[in-house]
Amino acid sequence: MSTPFPFTAVVGQDDLRLALLLNAVSPAVGGVLVRGEKGTAKSTAVRALSALMPEVDVVSGCRFSCDPHSPDPGCPDGPHEPGASGSRPARMVELPVGASEDRLVGALDIERALAEGVKAFEPGLLADAHRGILYVDEVNLLHDHLVDLLLDAAAMGASYVEREGVSVRHASKFLLVGTMNPEEGELRPQLLDRFGLTVEVSASREPDQRVEVVRRRLAHDDDPAGFAARWADEEAAVRARIVAARELLPSVRLGDGALRQIAATCAAFEVDGMRADIVMARTATALAAWAGRTDVLAEDVRQAALLALPHRRRRNPFDAPGLDEDKLDETLEEFGGPDGDGGGDDDPGPDPDGPGGPGGQPEPDDAPQGDGDAAARPEAGEGGEPRPSGGAGEQSPARAAEPFRTKVLSVPGLGEGAAGRRSRARTEHGRTTGARRPQGALTKLHLAATVQAAAPHQRARGRSGPGLVVRRDDLRQATREGREGNLVLFVVDASGSMAARQRMSAVKGAVLSLLLDAYQRRDKVGLVTFRGSAADVALPPTSSVDAAAARLESLPTGGRTPLAAGLLRAHEVLRVERLRDPARRALVVVVTDGRATGGPEPVALAGRAARLFAAEGVASVVVDCESGPVRLGLAGRLAGELGGTAVTLDELRADSIAGLVKDVQGNRRAA
């Protein structure tokens, strides 16, 4: 077994270490979500925490880690006799992103069911993690069906398994720790709220600190055991401090003044529900215990807010988490309690020499820089249109209009891509629709169909006991249908014909609305823009929908309309993406008024480029941005060449009167 990197040897990352230690002191805080760029010791710190957790007492032989002092009366391995107990180190169980549902919650022991004819439950990771740590690396990439199961277990403190004739309930209380890189996509709000605390981590920009990180990493890799031995005393000291803080925790007093500050802070930042108040109260209490105090001070409340609120404040989906610290300080000062719970100048606060001192989240960077004000107040030219600001024919970026809920656009047919929420697909998880003979390795047994296939042959096979005689030919694979995520590739016309600021604002609002929809449906997105004389891949296909929103916000307009170039560039993006991820189907969304200029026969070239998509059966929809009393209908003609559907901006709205066929190719006309 490899020697983990010592927790106390992690350089910097004070907020991360403090959040993990507070959960070690009080698991009721609710876990930690660690957000940050790759290579910032997120996984290293989490894996190192398990070595600091106190040992747990368990009932000997219980697969569900029952506490001998208070065994679960409904434990599948119970009832437990008093006295049969032991202790073991706290477990850290890792949930792989690609784990199956059976691996997470457990399932019928197929081998015993077929060989012995008995129903036996095989526990999953939720049982292994009970009274320990459940760690999910890249938690934002976790499939939705696993997220739903985690939400249920975290909410109820128990796991319920109802499947294949098995009905089992067992306790499952764990410290949930997740790490993620925001560039790869965000978490569902429901799961995000289940994490008690969140911290943002980034690599240090101080050369001396970076040197120390490299020095310690190399020393550990060269001699893991020797490096761990050099940090043994520090590890033992922190472990003892955790035990002392746990013992002190029941004695910590959360006064009315501190409670009032907590409630006022949550109200000021407009958090949803009451979970934030409860988490803040538990975190502030754990902070006091960690500092060796029995009273919660204003510093504890402030630090608790910085850890518990950034991911809970009401915001748009693409806004970065963060907290206005000036507003926080004003709220705490205004509602400071007269009984001393609000703290004072002589309050010691958290131990500055401890592994986690005071620290906050970075300020949100949601204010546009540079010429953002100029974009909001353009100078008017002839006809009320803004004058160019920059190169010839180029205008400063227009702000996106308010987003809205869009119609559902889906890819026709039945796919086999990654789990998501957009189009119908054959999936490993979803509702069972039938059974078939396995093609290759068996991945999901259809038990009833297998038994039905084997039953007629039992006498001929000489069955003499309770077990079922099953041959390879009897096995049946369950076929399931669910939803998949798609690649939604936006091809946006940013030429002069779209440059009227009011129109471009509406166009950006529509694309932003579609991006919101893609975010909720777990799609990958890409962005191709065309203007002037060429097309650019503004954003290669990615799971980070907020990155697409940022690129859209800064999109300039002006110049000619190289529609054919935009379509050809999009076609090339799809070709490359099919090599990387052949199972993920694409939906191309072309946002244009359909006009094409520049070069010889631009309209004919655009038509030939569009027919490439139709020939390959690529699902497409054209968002017609043409406006004014005179309309040429070019966008509708382009949709016909693509083999897709044309919709206006108004028809894109979910609440519009005009109907929109959900299947974007459902009404494809023959060319």
XYZ file of C-alpha atoms in Angstrom, residues 313-610:
298
model
C -25.952 32.964 -2.738
C -28.600 33.619 -5.362
C -26.873 34.194 -8.715
C -27.091 33.462 -12.395
C -25.827 30.016 -13.429
C -22.742 31.460 -15.157
C -21.680 33.798 -12.345
C -18.605 32.732 -10.411
C -19.204 31.868 -6.748
C -18.020 34.512 -4.360
C -18.969 36.793 -1.502
C -18.787 40.563 -1.117
C -16.655 40.811 2.010
C -17.418 44.503 2.550
C -21.127 43.720 2.598
C -20.445 40.820 4.962
C -18.546 43.044 7.388
C -21.282 45.683 7.315
C -23.944 43.071 8.098
C -21.953 41.577 10.973
C -21.306 45.023 12.439
C -24.942 46.073 12.126
C -26.269 42.951 13.841
C -23.506 42.493 16.406
C -25.056 41.219 19.624
C -24.949 43.257 22.830
C -24.216 40.145 24.903
C -20.660 39.865 23.648
C -21.353 37.134 21.111
C -20.560 39.608 18.401
C -16.942 39.710 19.485
C -14.683 42.689 19.998
C -11.163 44.014 19.475
C -9.722 41.561 22.000
C -11.297 38.468 20.388
C -8.531 36.004 19.609
C -10.339 34.420 16.608
C -9.077 31.232 15.012
C -5.521 30.239 15.836
C -3.339 31.991 13.211
C -0.638 29.375 13.703
C -2.994 26.462 13.080
C -3.309 24.608 9.797
C -6.138 26.890 8.714
C -6.191 30.577 9.565
C -8.704 33.225 8.553
C -9.249 33.511 4.849
C -11.986 34.256 2.402
C -13.159 33.553 -1.065
C -11.937 35.694 -3.968
C -14.047 38.582 -5.049
C -16.314 37.663 -7.971
C -15.011 38.945 -11.269
C -18.371 39.590 -12.838
C -17.868 43.223 -13.817
C -16.725 43.770 -17.396
C -13.457 45.613 -17.786
C -12.112 48.033 -20.359
C -14.689 49.586 -22.619
C -17.703 47.934 -20.993
C -19.244 51.310 -20.191
C -18.709 52.430 -23.762
C -20.547 49.329 -24.910
C -23.508 50.303 -22.762
C -23.518 53.913 -24.059
C -22.558 53.789 -27.746
C -22.369 56.901 -29.833
C -25.171 56.996 -32.353
C -24.402 57.222 -36.050
C -26.716 57.680 -38.986
C -30.074 56.037 -38.611
C -29.566 55.586 -34.880
C -26.978 52.819 -35.369
C -23.828 52.952 -33.216
C -20.626 54.098 -34.795
C -17.804 51.592 -35.112
C -15.298 51.561 -32.255
C -12.083 49.887 -33.301
C -11.220 48.510 -36.719
C -13.082 49.314 -39.876
C -16.598 47.940 -39.759
C -16.191 46.593 -36.207
C -18.310 47.555 -33.231
C -17.821 47.092 -29.525
C -19.604 44.055 -28.035
C -23.300 44.427 -27.259
C -24.622 43.154 -23.958
C -26.854 40.091 -24.012
C -30.549 40.567 -23.400
C -32.214 38.860 -20.459
C -32.212 35.068 -20.995
C -35.455 33.095 -21.170
C -36.639 29.487 -21.021
C -36.331 27.898 -24.451
C -38.170 25.180 -26.308
C -36.632 21.731 -26.059
C -34.440 20.949 -29.070
C -33.409 17.319 -29.359
C -31.617 15.027 -31.772
C -33.892 12.484 -33.489
C -33.553 8.744 -33.169
C -31.999 6.705 -30.379
C -28.377 7.400 -29.477
C -25.798 5.742 -27.271
C -23.876 8.744 -25.958
C -22.923 9.925 -22.488
C -25.704 10.247 -19.932
C -27.492 13.573 -20.001
C -30.939 15.121 -20.342
C -31.495 16.043 -23.955
C -32.124 13.218 -26.448
C -33.382 9.646 -26.207
C -30.636 7.061 -25.930
C -29.772 3.504 -25.019
C -27.994 3.848 -21.705
C -26.612 1.725 -18.906
C -28.984 3.524 -16.574
C -32.621 4.343 -17.091
C -35.877 2.493 -17.442
C -35.610 -1.124 -18.545
C -37.302 -1.614 -21.899
C -36.471 -5.255 -22.606
C -33.745 -7.876 -22.801
C -31.439 -9.272 -25.470
C -28.569 -11.663 -25.814
C -25.313 -9.947 -24.798
C -23.067 -8.723 -27.564
C -19.620 -9.053 -26.067
C -19.181 -8.770 -22.284
C -22.325 -8.847 -20.135
C -22.673 -5.498 -18.356
C -26.240 -5.458 -16.992
C -27.967 -8.740 -16.291
C -31.703 -8.965 -16.839
C -32.388 -11.474 -14.080
C -35.994 -12.340 -14.934
C -35.196 -12.907 -18.614
C -32.160 -15.031 -17.695
C -34.183 -17.222 -15.341
C -36.919 -17.508 -17.952
C -34.390 -18.636 -20.573
C -32.815 -21.215 -18.245
C -35.988 -22.615 -16.654
C -37.111 -24.957 -19.467
C -33.771 -26.786 -19.439
C -33.411 -27.637 -15.734
C -34.540 -31.266 -15.986
C -32.338 -31.913 -19.005
C -29.363 -30.393 -17.157
C -29.878 -32.676 -14.177
C -30.794 -30.047 -11.574
C -31.119 -31.678 -8.147
C -30.890 -28.827 -5.607
C -32.232 -25.322 -4.955
C -29.681 -23.686 -7.271
C -30.464 -22.887 -10.880
C -28.312 -24.482 -13.575
C -27.427 -21.604 -15.878
C -25.398 -21.750 -19.064
C -23.773 -18.947 -20.989
C -26.487 -19.011 -23.639
C -29.133 -18.304 -20.951
C -27.705 -14.933 -19.958
C -29.683 -11.897 -21.065
C -28.547 -8.295 -21.199
C -30.997 -5.659 -19.965
C -31.758 -2.966 -22.508
C -32.452 0.419 -20.996
C -33.546 3.760 -22.317
C -32.680 7.094 -20.820
C -31.406 10.451 -21.986
C -28.047 11.442 -23.383
C -26.112 14.667 -23.487
C -25.227 16.004 -26.916
C -22.651 18.282 -28.442
C -24.486 21.542 -29.093
C -22.381 23.479 -31.583
C -23.372 27.126 -31.980
C -22.532 28.786 -35.305
C -23.121 32.498 -34.742
C -23.252 35.186 -37.425
C -21.358 38.228 -36.123
C -21.254 40.144 -39.415
C -22.382 43.653 -40.207
C -25.903 42.555 -41.159
C -26.361 41.419 -37.541
C -24.591 44.380 -36.011
C -27.562 46.542 -35.085
C -27.065 46.750 -31.349
C -30.660 45.978 -30.408
C -30.717 42.932 -32.692
C -27.346 41.621 -31.533
C -28.406 42.039 -27.935
C -31.484 39.898 -28.645
C -29.357 37.336 -30.497
C -26.901 37.059 -27.615
C -29.813 36.728 -25.218
C -31.192 33.856 -27.295
C -27.833 32.070 -27.462
C -27.326 32.621 -23.740
C -30.755 31.076 -23.152
C -29.768 28.041 -25.221
C -26.514 27.817 -23.264
C -28.506 27.782 -20.037
C -30.574 24.956 -21.473
C -27.398 23.082 -22.456
C -26.024 23.585 -18.936
C -29.136 22.050 -17.417
C -29.138 19.139 -19.875
C -25.451 18.251 -19.312
C -24.343 18.904 -22.889
C -20.966 19.746 -24.286
C -20.957 23.021 -26.180
C -18.816 24.674 -28.818
C -18.904 28.107 -30.416
C -17.990 29.018 -34.017
C -18.337 32.636 -35.142
C -18.014 34.142 -38.609
C -17.520 37.727 -39.701
C -15.301 39.715 -42.035
C -13.453 37.264 -44.240
C -13.175 34.147 -42.056
C -14.687 31.957 -39.350
C -13.147 31.275 -35.951
C -13.579 28.563 -33.364
C -14.270 30.878 -30.448
C -14.579 27.893 -28.103
C -13.673 24.264 -28.895
C -16.188 21.681 -27.627
C -16.136 21.680 -23.844
C -18.285 20.845 -20.834
C -17.685 24.329 -19.437
C -20.846 26.108 -20.569
C -19.920 29.197 -18.571
C -16.783 29.557 -20.711
C -19.025 29.714 -23.782
C -21.142 32.386 -22.096
C -18.016 34.452 -21.397
C -16.863 34.211 -25.024
C -20.322 35.175 -26.217
C -20.382 38.264 -24.006
C -17.172 39.626 -25.573
C -18.121 38.795 -29.185
C -17.575 41.809 -31.481
C -19.558 42.369 -34.672
C -19.053 43.942 -38.076
C -17.789 43.171 -41.561
C -19.018 40.866 -44.283
C -20.941 37.596 -43.888
C -18.784 34.549 -44.783
C -21.608 32.087 -44.098
C -19.979 29.260 -46.063
C -16.753 29.662 -44.074
C -18.683 29.430 -40.807
C -20.461 26.248 -41.882
C -17.270 24.633 -43.167
C -15.438 25.443 -39.935
C -18.315 23.930 -37.943
C -18.201 20.830 -40.154
C -14.491 20.441 -39.418
C -15.092 20.831 -35.664
C -17.675 18.040 -35.801
C -15.326 15.793 -37.795
C -12.565 16.122 -35.190
C -14.993 15.698 -32.311
C -16.399 12.484 -33.817
C -12.903 11.006 -33.693
C -12.594 11.934 -30.014
C -16.086 10.971 -28.912
C -17.859 8.941 -31.619
C -20.880 8.090 -29.438
C -21.851 11.702 -28.727
C -24.311 13.011 -31.282
C -24.306 16.639 -32.360
C -26.938 19.342 -32.625
C -25.857 22.309 -34.758
C -27.552 25.621 -33.951
C -26.948 28.246 -36.653
C -27.822 31.767 -35.492
C -28.078 34.047 -38.546
C -30.356 36.075 -40.784
C -29.321 33.828 -43.657
C -27.496 36.470 -45.696
C -24.147 35.598 -47.283
C -21.682 38.110 -48.741
C -18.054 38.184 -49.796
C -16.358 36.201 -52.525
C -17.855 34.760 -55.712
C -21.336 33.229 -55.412
C -21.503 33.363 -51.595
C -25.085 32.075 -51.415
C -24.329 29.040 -53.591
C -21.200 28.274 -51.559
C -23.204 28.432 -48.337
C -25.787 26.059 -49.806
C -23.123 23.506 -50.762
C -21.580 23.737 -47.297
C -25.004 23.246 -45.687
